[in-house]
Amino acid sequence: MNVDLKIAISEQLFPFDVQKDYAKLEKSITNELENETNQLIQKIQKSQIDPLGLGLYARAYTYQEWKKVQEDWVVDGGGEERRHRSFLWN
């Protein structure tokens, strides 16, 4: 899953030349966002929930692939997927 975010720096508490060190700043922000995203994914997996609705997305847009793993989905009483037994993200 790819996520594009636009950010703005509103306060700078350290000496940093954004014009000169743009690539370094971009890499630092990318690393931080990746770390935080990975931590969130681990929490989601540990809780065995699907708050992003990936089950519904998989069924709607990749039905043939979803059908292959359909039995691996845990379904609640209302018929909606709550989680997949093994997420494809790692």
Tab-separated table of C-alpha atoms in Angstrom:
chain	number	residue	atom	x	y	z
A	1	MET	CA	0.000	0.000	0.000
A	2	ASN	CA	1.403	3.364	-0.969
A	3	VAL	CA	0.444	6.555	0.796
A	4	ASP	CA	1.370	9.998	-0.493
A	5	LEU	CA	1.385	12.733	2.119
A	6	LYS	CA	2.114	16.410	1.829
A	7	ILE	CA	3.639	17.925	4.933
A	8	ALA	CA	4.559	21.381	6.105
A	9	ILE	CA	7.119	22.292	8.724
A	10	SER	CA	5.583	24.924	10.943
A	11	GLU	CA	8.265	25.218	13.586
A	12	GLN	CA	11.954	24.476	13.547
A	13	LEU	CA	13.699	24.001	16.875
A	14	PHE	CA	17.058	23.033	15.436
A	15	PRO	CA	19.485	24.600	12.966
A	16	PHE	CA	18.777	23.106	9.569
A	17	ASP	CA	19.139	24.469	6.050
A	18	VAL	CA	16.143	22.965	4.236
A	19	GLN	CA	17.312	24.250	0.850
A	20	LYS	CA	20.751	22.688	1.234
A	21	ASP	CA	19.802	19.462	3.041
A	22	TYR	CA	16.427	18.765	1.426
A	23	ALA	CA	17.263	15.136	0.548
A	24	LYS	CA	18.467	14.428	4.099
A	25	LEU	CA	15.290	15.919	5.570
A	26	GLU	CA	13.088	13.999	3.152
A	27	LYS	CA	14.833	10.719	4.024
A	28	SER	CA	14.508	11.435	7.747
A	29	ILE	CA	10.778	12.155	7.435
A	30	THR	CA	10.267	9.068	5.253
A	31	ASN	CA	12.041	6.851	7.788
A	32	GLU	CA	10.005	8.253	10.674
A	33	LEU	CA	6.702	7.787	8.833
A	34	GLU	CA	7.658	4.235	7.838
A	35	ASN	CA	8.532	3.379	11.458
A	36	GLU	CA	5.273	4.819	12.777
A	37	THR	CA	3.259	3.089	10.047
A	38	ASN	CA	4.922	-0.250	10.775
A	39	GLN	CA	4.148	0.151	14.485
A	40	LEU	CA	0.502	0.859	13.625
A	41	ILE	CA	0.318	-2.197	11.356
A	42	GLN	CA	1.774	-4.367	14.130
A	43	LYS	CA	-0.886	-3.089	16.557
A	44	ILE	CA	-3.617	-3.801	14.004
A	45	GLN	CA	-2.289	-7.307	13.406
A	46	LYS	CA	-1.923	-8.010	17.124
A	47	SER	CA	-5.496	-6.851	17.743
A	48	GLN	CA	-6.674	-8.900	14.744
A	49	ILE	CA	-8.878	-6.138	13.399
A	50	ASP	CA	-9.431	-4.523	9.999
A	51	PRO	CA	-10.071	-0.820	10.732
A	52	LEU	CA	-9.028	0.208	7.218
A	53	GLY	CA	-11.596	-2.033	5.531
A	54	LEU	CA	-9.015	-3.990	3.560
A	55	GLY	CA	-11.316	-7.013	3.524
A	56	LEU	CA	-14.048	-5.060	1.772
A	57	TYR	CA	-11.504	-3.560	-0.625
A	58	ALA	CA	-10.064	-6.988	-1.458
A	59	ARG	CA	-13.512	-8.418	-2.121
A	60	ALA	CA	-14.574	-5.437	-4.254
A	61	TYR	CA	-11.437	-4.882	-6.339
A	62	THR	CA	-9.488	-8.146	-6.305
A	63	TYR	CA	-12.358	-10.602	-6.096
A	64	GLN	CA	-10.562	-13.556	-7.732
A	65	GLU	CA	-7.677	-13.308	-5.251
A	66	TRP	CA	-10.066	-12.720	-2.335
A	67	LYS	CA	-12.088	-15.800	-3.343
A	68	LYS	CA	-8.940	-17.946	-3.017
A	69	VAL	CA	-8.506	-16.931	0.646
A	70	GLN	CA	-12.175	-16.354	1.483
A	71	GLU	CA	-12.222	-19.124	4.090
A	72	ASP	CA	-9.313	-17.495	5.933
A	73	TRP	CA	-11.444	-14.445	6.846
A	74	VAL	CA	-13.084	-14.318	10.264
A	75	VAL	CA	-16.665	-13.084	9.917
A	76	ASP	CA	-18.758	-11.444	12.609
A	77	GLY	CA	-22.445	-12.174	13.215
A	78	GLY	CA	-23.541	-9.406	10.834
A	79	GLY	CA	-21.665	-10.937	7.906
A	80	GLU	CA	-18.890	-8.362	7.682
A	81	GLU	CA	-15.199	-9.295	7.628
A	82	ARG	CA	-13.466	-8.178	10.782
A	83	ARG	CA	-9.980	-9.483	10.160
A	84	HIS	CA	-7.918	-11.797	8.033
A	85	ARG	CA	-6.079	-14.588	9.789
A	86	SER	CA	-2.780	-13.575	8.188
A	87	PHE	CA	-2.346	-10.095	6.741
A	88	LEU	CA	-0.382	-9.846	3.538
A	89	TRP	CA	1.633	-6.886	4.900
A	90	ASN	CA	4.906	-7.651	6.574
